[in-house]
Short mmCIF file of C-alpha atoms and ligand atoms in Angstrom, two decimals:
data_model
loop_
_atom_site.label_atom_id
_atom_site.label_comp_id
_atom_site.label_asym_id
_atom_site.label_seq_id
_atom_site.Cartn_x
_atom_site.Cartn_y
_atom_site.Cartn_z
CA MET M 235 135.09 199.74 -44.02
CA ILE M 236 132.89 202.00 -43.47
CA PRO M 237 130.71 200.18 -40.15
CA VAL M 238 126.98 199.04 -40.91
CA SER M 239 124.83 198.07 -37.86
CA SER M 240 121.66 197.98 -36.49
CA SER M 241 121.73 199.88 -33.37
CA SER M 242 122.86 202.43 -36.32
CA VAL M 243 119.72 201.81 -37.81
CA GLN M 244 117.04 204.26 -37.47
CA PHE M 245 113.40 202.17 -37.45
CA PRO M 246 110.58 204.52 -38.68
CA ALA M 247 108.05 205.03 -34.98
CA GLN M 248 106.41 201.51 -34.41
CA LYS M 249 102.93 201.26 -35.72
CA SER M 250 99.63 199.90 -34.73
CA HIS M 251 101.15 196.70 -35.59
CA MET M 252 102.37 196.08 -31.92
CA ASN M 253 99.74 195.38 -30.19
CA ARG M 254 98.23 193.31 -33.44
CA SER M 255 98.03 189.42 -32.99
CA TRP M 256 100.14 187.08 -35.32
CA GLN M 257 97.29 186.16 -37.46
CA GLN M 258 96.07 189.51 -37.28
CA LEU M 259 98.82 190.96 -38.92
CA PHE M 260 99.36 188.21 -41.43
CA SER M 261 95.81 188.27 -42.21
CA GLU M 262 96.64 192.50 -42.94
CA SER M 263 99.63 192.00 -45.25
CA VAL M 264 100.34 194.29 -48.33
CA LEU M 265 99.61 191.48 -51.11
CA SER M 266 99.51 194.22 -54.12
CA PRO M 267 101.88 196.41 -55.70
CA GLU M 268 99.35 199.36 -55.57
CA GLN M 269 99.62 199.06 -51.66
CA LEU M 270 102.89 198.49 -51.80
CA ILE M 271 103.85 201.22 -53.98
CA GLU M 272 101.12 203.28 -51.42
CA ARG M 273 102.49 202.44 -48.54
CA LEU M 274 106.25 202.68 -49.24
CA GLN M 275 105.92 206.31 -51.39
CA LEU M 276 107.73 203.80 -54.33
CA PRO M 277 107.25 206.01 -57.74
CA PRO M 278 104.69 205.68 -59.89
CA GLU M 279 106.11 204.71 -62.69
CA SER M 280 107.66 201.30 -60.87
CA LEU M 281 103.60 199.83 -60.47
CA SER M 282 104.10 198.26 -64.66
CA ASP M 283 107.40 196.15 -63.52
CA LEU M 284 105.32 195.20 -59.93
CA ILE M 285 102.76 193.73 -61.64
CA SER M 286 104.75 191.82 -64.28
CA GLY M 287 106.37 189.87 -61.48
CA ASN M 288 103.60 189.48 -58.89
CA ARG M 289 101.95 187.77 -62.02
CA LEU M 290 104.30 184.62 -61.24
CA PHE M 291 104.60 184.30 -57.13
CA GLN M 292 102.59 186.74 -55.43
CA LEU M 293 104.01 189.50 -53.55
CA ARG M 294 103.49 189.09 -49.45
CA VAL M 295 104.90 191.34 -46.85
CA PRO M 296 103.12 192.17 -43.63
CA GLU M 297 103.32 195.75 -41.81
CA PRO M 298 106.07 195.15 -39.31
CA TYR M 299 108.45 194.21 -41.68
CA LEU M 300 107.21 197.09 -44.03
CA ASN M 301 108.07 198.82 -40.94
CA ARG M 302 111.77 198.56 -41.29
CA ILE M 303 111.93 199.44 -44.67
CA ILE M 304 112.94 203.34 -45.88
CA PRO M 305 110.13 204.77 -47.29
CA GLY M 306 110.77 206.10 -50.83
CA ASP M 307 113.81 204.37 -50.99
CA ILE M 308 113.83 201.76 -54.26
CA THR M 309 117.54 200.90 -53.15
CA ASP M 310 116.27 199.47 -49.42
CA PRO M 311 117.79 195.73 -48.88
CA LEU M 312 114.58 195.13 -47.17
CA LEU M 313 112.55 196.22 -50.20
CA LEU M 314 114.91 194.62 -52.93
CA GLN M 315 114.22 191.39 -51.02
CA VAL M 316 110.43 191.36 -51.17
CA MET M 317 109.28 193.62 -54.52
CA PRO M 318 108.35 191.94 -57.77
CA GLN M 319 110.57 192.90 -60.30
CA ILE M 320 110.27 192.56 -64.31
CA ALA M 321 113.49 190.65 -64.08
CA GLU M 322 111.84 187.99 -62.22
CA THR M 323 109.91 187.09 -65.95
CA ILE M 324 112.83 186.46 -67.97
CA ALA M 325 113.83 183.11 -68.40
CA THR M 326 117.68 182.55 -68.05
CA SER M 327 119.51 179.42 -69.00
CA GLY M 328 121.16 177.66 -67.13
CA TYR M 329 118.07 178.52 -64.12
CA VAL M 330 115.41 175.70 -62.93
CA THR M 331 112.23 175.43 -61.00
CA ASP M 332 113.42 172.92 -58.99
CA PRO M 333 117.15 173.95 -58.27
CA LEU M 334 117.94 171.53 -55.52
CA GLN M 335 116.39 168.75 -57.49
CA GLU M 336 113.88 168.14 -53.92
CA LYS M 337 111.47 166.15 -56.53
CA SER M 338 113.21 163.38 -56.04
CA ASN M 339 114.07 163.03 -53.07
CA ASN M 340 110.29 162.99 -51.69
CA PRO M 341 109.59 159.65 -51.09
CA VAL M 342 105.99 160.65 -49.01
CA PRO M 343 104.55 163.40 -50.14
CA GLY M 344 105.51 166.82 -47.81
CA LEU M 345 108.60 165.08 -46.39
CA ILE M 346 111.86 165.32 -48.35
CA HIS M 347 114.76 162.47 -47.63
CA LYS M 348 118.20 163.73 -48.33
CA TYR M 349 120.82 163.67 -45.54
CA LYS M 350 121.02 160.09 -43.60
CA SER M 351 120.00 161.19 -39.77
CA ARG M 352 117.45 164.17 -41.20
CA ILE M 353 114.12 164.52 -42.74
CA LEU M 354 112.11 167.71 -43.99
CA LEU M 355 108.47 168.13 -43.85
CA ILE M 356 106.76 170.47 -45.67
CA THR M 357 104.52 171.91 -42.79
CA SER M 358 103.04 174.71 -44.47
CA GLY M 359 103.00 176.08 -47.97
CA ALA M 360 102.79 179.78 -46.77
CA CYS M 361 104.95 182.01 -45.73
CA ALA M 362 104.52 184.86 -43.76
CA VAL M 363 107.01 187.11 -46.69
CA ASN M 364 106.95 186.07 -49.99
CA CYS M 365 111.12 186.24 -50.50
CA ARG M 366 111.63 187.03 -54.48
CA TYR M 367 114.57 184.81 -54.42
CA CYS M 368 113.01 181.49 -52.94
CA PHE M 369 114.54 178.75 -54.31
CA ARG M 370 110.87 176.64 -53.45
CA ARG M 371 109.35 179.45 -55.31
CA HIS M 372 107.92 177.09 -58.23
CA PHE M 373 107.29 174.28 -55.37
CA ASP M 374 103.83 172.37 -55.52
CA TYR M 375 102.53 172.78 -51.92
CA GLN M 376 99.06 171.66 -52.88
CA ASP M 377 100.74 168.46 -53.58
CA ASN M 378 102.66 168.16 -50.31
CA ALA M 379 99.92 169.59 -47.74
CA LEU M 380 100.55 167.61 -44.37
CA SER M 381 97.11 166.24 -44.18
CA LYS M 382 96.15 164.26 -41.16
CA GLU M 383 96.72 161.17 -42.87
CA ARG M 384 99.54 162.33 -44.20
CA ILE M 385 101.24 163.02 -41.02
CA GLN M 386 100.39 159.14 -40.43
CA GLN M 387 102.64 158.01 -43.68
CA VAL M 388 105.14 160.56 -42.25
CA GLN M 389 105.72 159.26 -38.59
CA ASP M 390 105.61 155.30 -40.87
CA TYR M 391 108.70 156.54 -42.80
CA ILE M 392 110.51 157.56 -39.86
CA GLN M 393 109.41 154.99 -37.95
CA GLN M 394 111.42 152.28 -40.36
CA ASP M 395 114.11 154.19 -40.50
CA THR M 396 116.35 154.36 -37.27
CA HIS M 397 119.06 156.40 -38.71
CA ILE M 398 116.84 159.57 -38.95
CA ASN M 399 117.35 161.34 -35.34
CA GLU M 400 115.70 164.79 -36.78
CA VAL M 401 112.99 166.02 -38.55
CA ILE M 402 113.60 169.86 -39.97
CA LEU M 403 110.22 171.56 -39.82
CA SER M 404 110.10 174.07 -42.71
CA GLY M 405 107.61 174.69 -45.57
CA GLY M 406 107.09 177.53 -46.97
CA ASP M 407 107.27 178.80 -43.29
CA PRO M 408 106.35 175.94 -40.43
CA LEU M 409 104.99 179.28 -38.31
CA ALA M 410 101.87 179.90 -40.71
CA THR M 411 100.29 176.94 -39.51
CA SER M 412 97.99 176.79 -36.30
CA ASP M 413 99.84 176.09 -32.63
CA LEU M 414 96.70 173.30 -32.73
CA ARG M 415 98.59 171.77 -35.87
CA LEU M 416 101.99 172.04 -34.75
CA LYS M 417 101.02 170.48 -30.94
CA GLN M 418 99.77 167.53 -33.25
CA LEU M 419 102.60 167.34 -35.35
CA LEU M 420 104.72 167.00 -32.75
CA ASN M 421 102.53 164.84 -30.65
CA SER M 422 102.00 162.26 -33.29
CA LEU M 423 106.84 162.82 -34.07
CA GLU M 424 107.39 162.06 -30.67
CA GLN M 425 106.32 158.25 -30.70
CA VAL M 426 108.54 157.97 -32.60
CA THR M 427 111.07 156.81 -29.73
CA HIS M 428 114.62 157.16 -31.90
CA LEU M 429 114.14 160.88 -33.00
CA LYS M 430 115.46 163.32 -30.72
CA ARG M 431 115.29 166.58 -31.96
CA VAL M 432 113.08 168.87 -33.97
CA ARG M 433 114.40 172.02 -35.92
CA ILE M 434 112.17 174.55 -36.94
CA HIS M 435 113.17 176.42 -40.01
CA THR M 436 111.63 180.07 -40.03
CA ARG M 437 111.42 183.70 -41.16
CA PHE M 438 108.31 184.29 -39.21
CA PRO M 439 109.66 185.76 -36.17
CA VAL M 440 111.92 187.98 -38.68
CA VAL M 441 108.83 189.41 -40.19
CA ILE M 442 106.03 189.12 -37.77
CA PRO M 443 108.00 188.85 -33.89
CA GLN M 444 104.56 188.78 -32.37
CA ARG M 445 104.39 184.90 -33.44
CA ILE M 446 106.05 183.90 -30.82
CA THR M 447 103.48 184.07 -28.44
CA ASP M 448 103.88 182.58 -24.78
CA ASP M 449 101.45 179.65 -25.72
CA LEU M 450 103.84 178.54 -28.65
CA ILE M 451 106.26 178.46 -26.11
CA GLU M 452 104.17 176.10 -23.58
CA ILE M 453 103.57 173.30 -26.68
CA LEU M 454 107.49 173.33 -27.66
CA THR M 455 109.11 173.51 -24.38
CA ALA M 456 106.61 170.16 -23.45
CA SER M 457 107.87 168.02 -25.94
CA ARG M 458 109.98 165.35 -25.48
CA LEU M 459 111.94 166.22 -28.00
CA LYS M 460 114.55 169.03 -28.31
CA VAL M 461 113.73 172.44 -30.28
CA VAL M 462 116.22 174.02 -32.02
CA TRP M 463 115.48 177.36 -34.34
CA VAL M 464 117.05 178.24 -37.19
CA PHE M 465 116.33 182.17 -38.28
CA HIS M 466 116.64 183.43 -42.13
CA ILE M 467 118.08 186.84 -41.60
CA ASN M 468 120.15 187.72 -44.85
CA HIS M 469 120.56 192.20 -43.65
CA PRO M 470 120.71 193.65 -39.91
CA GLN M 471 118.72 196.11 -40.98
CA GLU M 472 115.61 193.00 -40.43
CA ILE M 473 116.52 193.06 -36.70
CA ASP M 474 114.57 195.46 -34.95
CA PRO M 475 113.89 195.26 -31.35
CA LEU M 476 110.30 193.02 -31.81
CA LEU M 477 112.77 190.79 -32.97
CA THR M 478 115.10 190.98 -30.47
CA GLU M 479 112.73 190.59 -27.37
CA ALA M 480 111.02 187.52 -29.08
CA THR M 481 114.69 185.74 -29.14
CA LYS M 482 115.36 186.53 -25.62
CA LYS M 483 112.16 184.43 -24.85
CA LEU M 484 113.17 181.23 -26.71
CA ILE M 485 116.68 181.43 -25.65
CA GLN M 486 114.95 181.24 -21.87
CA ALA M 487 112.81 178.95 -22.42
CA GLY M 488 115.87 176.68 -23.58
CA MET M 489 115.81 176.44 -27.33
CA PRO M 490 119.33 177.56 -29.26
CA VAL M 491 118.63 180.12 -32.03
CA LEU M 492 120.81 179.89 -35.27
CA ASN M 493 120.90 182.15 -38.50
CA GLN M 494 120.98 180.73 -41.74
CA SER M 495 121.60 183.87 -44.72
CA VAL M 496 121.19 183.30 -48.29
CA LEU M 497 124.02 185.91 -50.24
CA LEU M 498 121.93 188.25 -52.25
CA LYS M 499 123.06 190.58 -54.87
CA LYS M 500 122.54 194.47 -53.98
CA VAL M 501 120.83 192.99 -50.62
CA ASN M 502 124.12 191.64 -48.43
CA ASP M 503 126.76 191.16 -50.82
CA SER M 504 129.39 192.99 -49.46
CA ALA M 505 131.87 191.87 -46.04
CA ASN M 506 131.18 195.45 -44.25
CA ILE M 507 127.46 194.25 -44.68
CA LEU M 508 127.79 190.64 -43.39
CA ALA M 509 130.07 191.25 -40.37
CA ALA M 510 127.73 194.16 -38.90
CA LEU M 511 125.20 191.31 -39.90
CA SER M 512 127.16 189.12 -37.83
CA GLU M 513 127.84 191.56 -35.07
CA SER M 514 123.62 192.19 -35.09
CA LEU M 515 122.68 188.40 -34.76
CA PHE M 516 125.10 187.95 -31.95
CA ASP M 517 123.80 191.06 -30.13
CA ALA M 518 120.75 189.50 -30.41
CA GLY M 519 121.53 186.25 -29.05
CA ILE M 520 121.18 184.78 -32.45
CA GLN M 521 124.10 182.57 -33.58
CA PRO M 522 125.82 182.81 -37.60
CA TYR M 523 125.22 179.52 -38.95
CA TYR M 524 125.28 179.19 -42.68
CA LEU M 525 125.58 181.91 -45.52
CA HIS M 526 124.26 180.19 -48.46
CA ALA M 527 125.63 180.15 -52.07
CA PHE M 528 122.64 181.80 -54.17
CA ASP M 529 120.43 178.52 -55.76
CA LEU M 530 120.34 179.08 -59.14
CA VAL M 531 115.87 179.35 -59.68
CA GLN M 532 114.43 180.42 -62.64
CA GLY M 533 113.22 184.01 -61.98
CA ALA M 534 115.03 184.98 -59.54
CA SER M 535 118.66 185.12 -61.74
CA HIS M 536 119.01 189.02 -60.52
CA PHE M 537 119.91 188.09 -57.20
CA ASN M 538 122.83 185.57 -58.60
CA VAL M 539 126.61 185.95 -56.73
CA THR M 540 128.60 183.54 -58.68
CA ASP M 541 130.47 181.35 -56.07
CA GLU M 542 133.77 182.77 -57.24
CA GLN M 543 132.50 186.49 -55.59
CA ALA M 544 131.20 184.66 -52.62
CA ILE M 545 134.11 182.88 -51.81
CA ARG M 546 136.11 186.34 -51.98
CA ILE M 547 133.44 188.00 -50.01
CA TRP M 548 134.27 185.23 -47.56
CA GLN M 549 137.72 185.20 -47.15
CA ALA M 550 137.26 189.44 -46.22
CA LEU M 551 134.78 188.96 -43.80
CA GLN M 552 136.99 186.32 -42.24
CA LYS M 553 139.27 188.35 -41.79
CA GLU M 554 136.29 190.95 -40.07
CA LEU M 555 135.13 188.11 -37.55
CA PRO M 556 136.23 186.03 -34.79
CA GLY M 557 135.77 182.57 -36.05
CA PHE M 558 132.38 181.93 -33.66
CA LEU M 559 130.71 184.65 -35.29
CA LEU M 560 131.58 183.58 -39.57
CA PRO M 561 128.87 181.87 -41.11
CA ARG M 562 130.19 178.35 -43.14
CA LEU M 563 129.90 179.05 -46.61
CA VAL M 564 127.78 176.65 -48.12
CA ARG M 565 126.31 175.42 -51.53
CA GLU M 566 123.65 172.90 -51.51
CA ILE M 567 124.33 170.34 -54.16
CA PRO M 568 122.00 167.61 -55.38
CA GLY M 569 122.78 164.23 -55.02
CA ARG M 570 125.58 164.97 -52.34
CA SER M 571 125.32 163.68 -48.70
CA SER M 572 125.47 166.83 -47.23
CA LYS M 573 126.30 170.42 -47.92
CA THR M 574 129.40 171.00 -49.99
CA ILE M 575 131.58 173.94 -48.13
CA LEU M 576 132.91 175.76 -50.94
CA ASN M 577 136.35 175.65 -50.93
CA THR M 578 137.40 179.02 -49.90
CA ASP M 579 141.44 178.87 -49.77
CA ILE M 580 140.90 179.67 -54.15
S1 SF4 J 68 110.08 182.63 -46.15
FE1 SF4 J 68 111.13 180.75 -46.38
S2 SF4 J 68 109.98 179.52 -47.78
FE2 SF4 J 68 109.04 181.35 -47.42
S3 SF4 J 68 109.34 182.94 -49.58
FE3 SF4 J 68 111.31 183.43 -48.12
S4 SF4 J 68 112.76 182.32 -48.37
FE4 SF4 J 68 110.43 181.29 -49.31
#
């Protein structure tokens, strides 16, 4: 196997984003195909493909993430995650707009209840980066916006079900919302005495590490609810010194940091890359947790890795890693009471 590790990745010189606030970096993100081509020196002939894909799901990439993409390399695994493609416009049989059937588990707008002990909140409809393979790329965020009144409805819903002990803040990305709103939400959740934990599912610290501020840490550590982070990192090239620094702050503040990845064709569909990812995550203080089999969302069929391929890759990965660095290979199957661990014995 050829070793791949984040330490062997040469990041371009850090640009002016170093001293900018996360709000500035978010608002200055690259949002158009023309900007992406210019910033990353991509072949001009790719413009029409980018424009086609972009019509269905808008491109968004902030500078700290762009800075980790190798300019001019159309096969860069980070670029492939964010670059619109003409393949997105092709309707593929078996691919749907709501692959996890979340609409049928949506008792209160903004709240998804699939599993007995936890509920998920669509805390924000925005993300720091728009990932082309996102299983919520067709999600109706407008109808699920968490207004002040709805936060009260959410509180009431959790209050009447004592099985729920954990709330997952998701989206979109929960960190796209302001500190003040997060604080108000936490204050509301804290009123429910049977709640123990808040889990934050986010890609923000990965793509804009500046989002992890002392103020945010203060708000989270002041809560009586235990906070657990679940990052979303798919490739070792996504781990840079700024992310490592941000992670260190969270861990020092007493908050565990886990990672979930999605298995994606041409991005990370090899045991070699996934082994390097687990090693780099651990070096950064992040615990590998889940490796998700790809969800069949319409517009993203070019990322699909079949379950059989996924299992073969995972088996090869198992030979490379100690057990504590091996993520669980899972698929979410609508209607089941937990995630399904794929049968790795075939
Ligand atoms: S950050 Fe998460 S929710 Fe947002 S587009 Fe990417 S995968 Fe989807």
